[in-house]
Short mmCIF file of C-alpha atoms in Angstrom, two decimals:
data_model
loop_
_atom_site.label_atom_id
_atom_site.label_comp_id
_atom_site.label_asym_id
_atom_site.label_seq_id
_atom_site.Cartn_x
_atom_site.Cartn_y
_atom_site.Cartn_z
CA UNK A 156 170.48 16.03 -56.84
CA UNK A 157 167.04 14.51 -57.44
CA UNK A 158 167.63 15.48 -61.08
CA UNK A 159 170.40 12.84 -61.36
CA UNK A 160 167.93 9.98 -61.27
CA UNK A 161 165.53 11.91 -63.52
CA UNK A 162 168.05 12.08 -66.36
CA UNK A 163 169.02 8.46 -65.95
CA UNK A 164 165.37 7.45 -66.08
CA UNK A 165 164.96 9.29 -69.36
CA UNK A 166 167.71 7.18 -70.89
CA UNK A 167 166.10 3.83 -70.06
CA UNK A 168 163.57 2.96 -72.74
CA UNK A 169 161.45 0.41 -70.93
CA UNK A 170 159.29 -1.76 -73.19
CA UNK A 171 155.70 -2.70 -72.36
CA UNK A 172 156.23 -6.15 -70.88
CA UNK A 173 155.77 -8.20 -67.73
CA UNK A 174 157.80 -7.03 -64.75
CA UNK A 175 159.77 -10.28 -64.67
CA UNK A 176 160.34 -10.83 -68.39
CA UNK A 177 164.06 -11.04 -69.26
CA UNK A 178 165.18 -10.00 -65.78
CA UNK A 179 167.55 -11.34 -63.14
CA UNK A 180 168.46 -10.31 -59.62
CA UNK A 181 171.83 -10.12 -57.91
CA UNK A 182 172.78 -9.94 -54.25
CA UNK A 183 176.39 -9.30 -53.21
CA UNK A 184 178.34 -8.49 -50.08
CA UNK A 185 181.49 -6.37 -50.20
CA UNK A 186 184.30 -5.34 -47.87
CA UNK A 187 187.21 -2.99 -48.47
CA UNK A 188 188.95 0.24 -47.59
CA UNK A 189 188.40 3.98 -47.74
CA UNK A 190 190.77 5.68 -50.18
CA UNK A 191 192.60 8.60 -48.53
CA UNK A 192 192.39 11.16 -51.33
CA UNK A 193 193.21 13.99 -48.91
CA UNK A 194 194.86 14.17 -45.48
CA UNK A 195 191.74 15.96 -44.20
CA UNK A 196 189.89 12.64 -43.88
CA UNK A 197 192.61 10.67 -42.07
CA UNK A 198 190.62 10.66 -38.83
CA UNK A 199 187.63 9.14 -40.67
CA UNK A 200 189.50 5.99 -41.73
CA UNK A 201 189.24 3.65 -38.75
CA UNK A 202 188.07 0.35 -40.19
CA UNK A 203 187.15 -1.67 -43.29
CA UNK A 204 183.80 -0.58 -44.76
CA UNK A 205 181.43 -3.39 -45.65
CA UNK A 206 178.02 -3.54 -47.21
CA UNK A 207 175.38 -5.14 -49.39
CA UNK A 208 174.45 -4.49 -53.03
CA UNK A 209 171.11 -5.76 -54.38
CA UNK A 210 170.27 -5.29 -58.07
CA UNK A 211 167.38 -5.88 -60.46
CA UNK A 212 168.59 -6.13 -64.07
CA UNK A 213 166.77 -6.03 -67.41
CA UNK A 214 168.37 -7.79 -70.39
CA UNK A 215 168.49 -6.43 -73.92
CA UNK A 216 168.53 -8.59 -77.04
CA UNK A 217 169.20 -6.19 -79.92
CA UNK A 218 165.70 -4.91 -80.62
CA UNK A 219 167.07 -1.38 -80.60
CA UNK A 220 170.20 -0.34 -82.51
CA UNK A 221 172.12 0.88 -79.46
CA UNK A 222 171.72 -2.52 -77.77
CA UNK A 223 173.66 -4.26 -80.53
CA UNK A 224 176.24 -1.46 -80.70
CA UNK A 225 177.14 -2.03 -77.05
CA UNK A 226 177.06 -5.85 -77.12
CA UNK A 227 173.57 -6.19 -75.62
CA UNK A 228 174.01 -4.53 -72.21
CA UNK A 229 171.67 -4.79 -69.23
CA UNK A 230 170.07 -1.87 -67.45
CA UNK A 231 168.45 -1.75 -64.07
CA UNK A 232 168.36 -0.36 -60.58
CA UNK A 233 170.16 -1.21 -57.36
CA UNK A 234 170.08 -0.65 -53.63
CA UNK A 235 173.31 -0.21 -51.69
CA UNK A 236 173.95 -0.30 -47.96
CA UNK A 237 177.40 0.52 -46.57
CA UNK A 238 178.69 0.60 -43.01
CA UNK A 239 181.67 2.96 -43.14
CA UNK A 240 183.08 1.67 -39.85
CA UNK A 241 183.59 5.10 -38.34
CA UNK A 242 181.67 6.80 -35.54
CA UNK A 243 181.56 10.16 -37.31
CA UNK A 244 180.58 8.80 -40.75
CA UNK A 245 177.92 6.31 -39.69
CA UNK A 246 176.19 4.40 -42.49
CA UNK A 247 175.24 5.23 -46.07
CA UNK A 248 172.39 4.09 -48.29
CA UNK A 249 171.88 4.58 -52.02
CA UNK A 250 169.26 3.94 -54.67
CA UNK A 251 170.69 4.09 -58.18
CA UNK A 252 170.21 3.22 -61.86
CA UNK A 253 172.86 1.47 -63.90
CA UNK A 254 174.11 -0.09 -67.13
CA UNK A 255 175.98 -3.42 -67.29
CA UNK A 256 178.40 -3.83 -70.22
CA UNK A 257 179.69 -7.29 -71.20
CA UNK A 258 183.10 -8.61 -72.29
CA UNK A 259 184.90 -11.99 -72.64
CA UNK A 260 181.95 -14.03 -73.95
CA UNK A 261 179.60 -12.19 -71.56
CA UNK A 262 181.36 -13.44 -68.43
CA UNK A 263 183.11 -10.16 -67.52
CA UNK A 264 180.73 -7.34 -66.53
CA UNK A 265 181.49 -3.63 -66.10
CA UNK A 266 178.80 -1.54 -64.37
CA UNK A 267 178.35 2.22 -64.35
CA UNK A 268 175.86 3.40 -61.74
CA UNK A 269 174.61 6.75 -60.48
CA UNK A 270 171.91 7.71 -58.04
CA UNK A 271 170.99 9.34 -54.76
CA UNK A 272 172.61 8.54 -51.44
CA UNK A 273 171.69 9.22 -47.81
CA UNK A 274 173.96 9.28 -44.78
CA UNK A 275 172.79 8.55 -41.26
CA UNK A 276 175.28 10.90 -39.60
CA UNK A 277 176.03 14.12 -41.55
CA UNK A 278 178.12 17.05 -40.32
CA UNK A 279 176.65 19.01 -37.44
CA UNK A 280 178.47 21.94 -35.86
CA UNK A 281 177.54 20.84 -32.33
CA UNK A 282 177.06 17.06 -32.41
CA UNK A 283 179.24 15.83 -35.28
CA UNK A 284 181.75 18.52 -36.19
CA UNK A 285 184.47 15.99 -37.10
CA UNK A 286 182.55 14.68 -40.11
CA UNK A 287 184.09 16.88 -42.78
CA UNK A 288 183.17 14.40 -45.54
CA UNK A 289 179.37 14.75 -45.62
CA UNK A 290 178.00 18.27 -45.24
CA UNK A 291 174.41 17.19 -45.94
CA UNK A 292 172.25 14.14 -45.37
CA UNK A 293 171.30 13.85 -49.06
CA UNK A 294 174.17 13.10 -51.43
CA UNK A 295 175.13 11.92 -54.89
CA UNK A 296 176.13 8.27 -55.18
CA UNK A 297 178.40 6.78 -57.86
CA UNK A 298 179.40 3.15 -58.23
CA UNK A 299 181.71 1.32 -60.64
CA UNK A 300 181.79 -2.48 -60.64
CA UNK A 301 183.98 -4.97 -62.49
CA UNK A 302 183.11 -8.61 -61.87
CA UNK A 303 183.21 -12.10 -63.30
CA UNK A 304 179.76 -13.63 -63.52
CA UNK A 305 178.66 -17.20 -64.17
CA UNK A 306 174.95 -17.89 -64.56
CA UNK A 307 172.80 -21.02 -64.21
CA UNK A 308 175.34 -23.11 -62.32
CA UNK A 309 172.57 -24.77 -60.33
CA UNK A 310 169.31 -24.42 -62.24
CA UNK A 311 168.81 -20.61 -62.47
CA UNK A 312 171.30 -19.77 -59.71
CA UNK A 313 174.77 -18.42 -60.48
CA UNK A 314 177.62 -16.58 -58.76
CA UNK A 315 179.66 -13.41 -59.31
CA UNK A 316 182.79 -11.89 -57.78
CA UNK A 317 184.91 -8.84 -58.48
CA UNK A 318 185.89 -5.36 -57.35
CA UNK A 319 183.67 -2.38 -56.60
CA UNK A 320 184.37 1.35 -56.21
CA UNK A 321 181.83 3.63 -54.52
CA UNK A 322 181.72 7.40 -54.09
CA UNK A 323 179.49 9.49 -51.83
CA UNK A 324 179.49 13.30 -51.77
CA UNK A 325 177.14 16.23 -52.29
CA UNK A 326 179.26 17.95 -54.93
CA UNK A 327 179.78 20.83 -52.48
CA UNK A 328 176.19 21.89 -52.59
CA UNK A 329 176.83 22.33 -48.88
CA UNK A 330 180.12 22.33 -46.96
CA UNK A 331 182.01 20.48 -45.67
CA UNK A 332 182.31 18.03 -48.54
CA UNK A 333 185.51 16.01 -48.72
CA UNK A 334 183.48 12.98 -49.81
CA UNK A 335 184.26 9.31 -49.24
CA UNK A 336 185.59 6.81 -51.79
CA UNK A 337 185.56 3.09 -51.02
CA UNK A 338 187.25 0.31 -52.97
CA UNK A 339 186.29 -3.25 -52.09
CA UNK A 340 185.98 -6.89 -53.12
CA UNK A 341 182.50 -8.28 -53.70
CA UNK A 342 181.02 -11.78 -53.78
CA UNK A 343 177.44 -12.76 -54.50
CA UNK A 344 174.80 -14.82 -56.24
CA UNK A 345 172.48 -14.19 -59.18
CA UNK A 346 169.12 -15.68 -60.06
CA UNK A 347 167.31 -15.59 -63.41
CA UNK A 348 163.61 -14.80 -63.14
CA UNK A 349 163.04 -15.76 -66.77
CA UNK A 350 164.66 -18.02 -69.35
CA UNK A 351 167.57 -16.45 -71.26
CA UNK A 352 166.67 -15.85 -74.89
CA UNK A 353 169.09 -16.06 -77.84
CA UNK A 354 170.61 -12.76 -78.98
CA UNK A 355 169.25 -11.34 -82.21
CA UNK A 356 171.51 -11.70 -85.28
CA UNK A 357 173.57 -8.70 -86.36
CA UNK A 358 171.83 -8.54 -89.73
CA UNK A 359 168.54 -7.23 -88.34
CA UNK A 360 169.96 -4.17 -86.58
CA UNK A 361 169.55 -0.84 -88.31
CA UNK A 362 173.18 0.18 -87.76
CA UNK A 363 174.53 -1.95 -90.62
CA UNK A 364 176.12 0.23 -93.29
CA UNK A 365 175.08 3.47 -91.58
CA UNK A 366 177.59 6.30 -91.19
CA UNK A 367 177.44 8.43 -88.04
CA UNK A 368 180.18 10.87 -89.01
CA UNK A 369 179.06 14.50 -88.99
CA UNK A 370 180.43 17.91 -89.85
CA UNK A 371 181.68 20.16 -87.06
CA UNK A 372 178.80 21.43 -84.91
CA UNK A 373 178.58 24.45 -82.60
CA UNK A 374 177.29 23.93 -79.06
CA UNK A 375 176.18 26.45 -76.46
CA UNK A 376 175.47 25.36 -72.90
CA UNK A 377 174.25 27.05 -69.74
CA UNK A 378 175.03 25.32 -66.46
CA UNK A 379 173.74 26.41 -63.10
CA UNK A 380 173.05 25.42 -59.51
CA UNK A 381 174.08 26.27 -55.96
CA UNK A 382 177.31 25.68 -54.07
CA UNK A 383 179.16 26.77 -50.95
CA UNK A 384 182.78 27.69 -50.35
CA UNK A 385 185.08 25.45 -48.35
CA UNK A 386 184.45 27.66 -45.30
CA UNK A 387 181.60 26.05 -43.38
CA UNK A 388 178.69 28.36 -42.67
CA UNK A 389 179.27 30.95 -45.42
CA UNK A 390 176.01 29.91 -47.05
CA UNK A 391 174.91 28.50 -50.38
CA UNK A 392 175.23 30.77 -53.40
CA UNK A 393 174.10 30.40 -57.03
CA UNK A 394 176.56 29.89 -59.86
CA UNK A 395 176.25 30.47 -63.60
CA UNK A 396 178.58 28.68 -66.01
CA UNK A 397 178.46 29.42 -69.74
CA UNK A 398 180.10 27.15 -72.29
CA UNK A 399 180.70 27.47 -76.03
CA UNK A 400 182.36 24.63 -77.93
CA UNK A 401 182.56 22.80 -81.21
CA UNK A 402 182.34 19.06 -81.60
CA UNK A 403 183.13 16.58 -84.33
CA UNK A 404 181.34 13.24 -84.33
CA UNK A 405 183.74 10.53 -85.43
CA UNK A 406 181.43 7.51 -85.50
CA UNK A 407 178.66 5.62 -83.73
CA UNK A 408 180.08 6.06 -80.25
CA UNK A 409 182.44 9.02 -80.13
CA UNK A 410 182.76 12.76 -80.65
CA UNK A 411 185.62 15.09 -79.67
CA UNK A 412 185.15 18.62 -78.33
CA UNK A 413 187.06 21.88 -78.09
CA UNK A 414 185.70 24.95 -76.33
CA UNK A 415 185.73 27.58 -73.59
CA UNK A 416 183.90 28.22 -70.31
CA UNK A 417 182.99 31.36 -68.39
CA UNK A 418 182.49 30.76 -64.65
CA UNK A 419 180.46 33.18 -62.55
CA UNK A 420 180.45 31.60 -59.08
CA UNK A 421 178.92 33.79 -56.41
CA UNK A 422 180.41 31.75 -53.55
CA UNK A 423 183.88 32.66 -54.83
CA UNK A 424 183.00 36.36 -54.77
CA UNK A 425 182.05 36.02 -51.08
CA UNK A 426 185.12 33.90 -50.34
CA UNK A 427 187.46 36.59 -51.74
CA UNK A 428 185.93 39.18 -49.43
CA UNK A 429 186.19 36.78 -46.50
CA UNK A 430 189.84 35.98 -47.25
CA UNK A 431 190.78 39.66 -47.51
CA UNK A 432 189.98 40.17 -43.81
CA UNK A 433 190.31 36.68 -42.30
CA UNK A 434 194.02 36.20 -43.02
CA UNK A 435 195.82 39.42 -41.99
CA UNK A 436 199.24 37.72 -41.88
CA UNK A 437 199.12 36.85 -45.57
CA UNK A 438 199.98 39.24 -48.41
CA UNK A 439 197.35 41.91 -48.97
CA UNK A 440 194.33 40.75 -50.95
CA UNK A 441 192.10 43.31 -52.63
CA UNK A 442 188.49 42.45 -51.64
CA UNK A 443 187.40 43.61 -55.10
CA UNK A 444 189.61 41.07 -56.91
CA UNK A 445 187.71 39.74 -59.91
CA UNK A 446 186.03 36.44 -59.08
CA UNK A 447 185.31 35.51 -62.70
CA UNK A 448 187.23 32.67 -64.35
CA UNK A 449 187.67 31.66 -67.98
CA UNK A 450 188.84 28.23 -69.06
CA UNK A 451 189.54 26.37 -72.28
CA UNK A 452 188.90 22.63 -72.53
CA UNK A 453 189.06 19.51 -74.65
CA UNK A 454 186.46 16.81 -74.28
CA UNK A 455 185.00 13.53 -75.40
CA UNK A 456 181.37 12.46 -75.74
CA UNK A 457 180.35 8.80 -75.62
CA UNK A 458 176.96 8.16 -77.24
CA UNK A 459 174.80 5.31 -75.93
CA UNK A 460 171.23 6.00 -77.08
CA UNK A 461 169.61 9.36 -76.40
CA UNK A 462 171.94 9.45 -73.44
CA UNK A 463 175.63 10.27 -73.72
CA UNK A 464 178.52 10.60 -71.26
CA UNK A 465 180.71 13.72 -71.42
CA UNK A 466 184.24 13.98 -70.10
CA UNK A 467 186.11 17.29 -70.29
CA UNK A 468 189.54 18.52 -69.16
CA UNK A 469 190.09 22.26 -68.88
CA UNK A 470 192.69 24.87 -67.99
CA UNK A 471 192.04 28.36 -66.60
CA UNK A 472 193.46 31.05 -68.85
CA UNK A 473 191.97 33.82 -66.69
CA UNK A 474 191.82 33.41 -62.91
CA UNK A 475 192.86 36.56 -60.97
CA UNK A 476 192.18 34.97 -57.58
CA UNK A 477 194.51 32.05 -56.88
CA UNK A 478 191.96 29.46 -55.80
CA UNK A 479 192.28 25.70 -56.32
CA UNK A 480 194.59 24.39 -59.05
CA UNK A 481 194.62 25.69 -62.62
CA UNK A 482 193.25 22.47 -64.12
CA UNK A 483 189.60 21.42 -63.87
CA UNK A 484 187.56 18.43 -64.97
CA UNK A 485 183.92 17.80 -65.77
CA UNK A 486 182.10 14.50 -66.12
CA UNK A 487 178.41 14.34 -66.78
CA UNK A 488 175.36 12.82 -68.39
CA UNK A 489 173.73 14.47 -71.39
CA UNK A 490 170.26 13.65 -72.69
CA UNK A 491 169.08 14.74 -76.13
CA UNK A 492 165.48 16.00 -76.27
CA UNK A 493 165.70 16.14 -80.07
CA UNK A 494 168.36 16.68 -82.69
CA UNK A 495 169.39 20.08 -81.31
CA UNK A 496 168.30 20.55 -77.69
CA UNK A 497 169.99 18.73 -74.83
CA UNK A 498 169.90 18.77 -71.06
CA UNK A 499 171.96 17.02 -68.43
CA UNK A 500 173.69 16.86 -65.09
CA UNK A 501 177.43 17.00 -64.42
CA UNK A 502 180.11 17.30 -61.76
CA UNK A 503 182.88 19.92 -62.00
CA UNK A 504 186.02 19.12 -60.01
CA UNK A 505 189.62 20.11 -59.39
CA UNK A 506 191.28 16.72 -59.17
CA UNK A 507 189.55 14.85 -56.33
CA UNK A 508 187.94 18.04 -54.97
CA UNK A 509 184.38 18.65 -56.20
CA UNK A 510 183.31 22.23 -56.86
CA UNK A 511 179.77 22.00 -58.19
CA UNK A 512 176.96 19.79 -59.43
CA UNK A 513 175.84 21.48 -62.65
CA UNK A 514 172.39 21.29 -64.17
CA UNK A 515 172.64 21.87 -67.94
CA UNK A 516 170.49 23.09 -70.81
CA UNK A 517 172.00 23.61 -74.24
CA UNK A 518 171.75 23.61 -78.01
CA UNK A 519 173.75 21.88 -80.72
CA UNK A 520 173.61 23.84 -83.99
#
């Protein structure tokens, strides 16, 4: 999961300037509830999680084309602390990178954030066997924030308030991994470290009059990593996912996709063998049942700069072993190393149940 921050860092094109030029800091407190996405975590919901979010933000003013295209967003990094108010869960910390997107005359802010999280009390077979949410100490951390912000109310000090959604899990790199989702209200203050500059006029951006539409392109992608079945202690196994799809870029921000995936997940091969002997009261299961799966999917790609966000929805057309539901999803970050080669990181899920964190390398022809 250390690769998550690596790919986000690649997307942030930091200019050579003073550390405090065009920056502001935010500090917020939040308090809310854990969302019960599965009955398996009912015993982990015993209070109202609360925490602190501290952020350092860098403004953009339209020097680069993508900044104007997205209404001059901010980028930055943040630190999160969260007390989950449960003996078995303990506390969680996260260090993440983010983008802030502005609406309503730059008073409404939507943040997308991803980084690395740490829990103080992960699952342990002897000392903490009831924590079926966090199977490892190191996790992935996601945060979405929607807030109203008012700056410079008193000199350079302003306030913000809104709603925040946080997610901690390890993407089933190690079981158990039910994960924890928190939704909460936040309230805080902001402080400008530098004077706010005027935004650059639209006429100087290089996007004026430029067409981003393209012909249909062929993409091939290899995704890999390690994962573990839902049975604790079966061990981490490698997986190999192969994807072939076509995409059609519609404009500056969007492309649509249509393709197919081949899934070769070694943990599933072991799980089939385990199930064939562990559940004698169920209908007979051949231990040699094919573990391979094939899916077809539709997707969307949102282009920011060299970074893009992929969202895909798929359906298994070949799945001999009845495992999970027949629909799967993938959301991920893609970074273009040139015009043809890309890399990235993504999460494959079945609804709210994560299956794998996928590292990706691919080519767009």
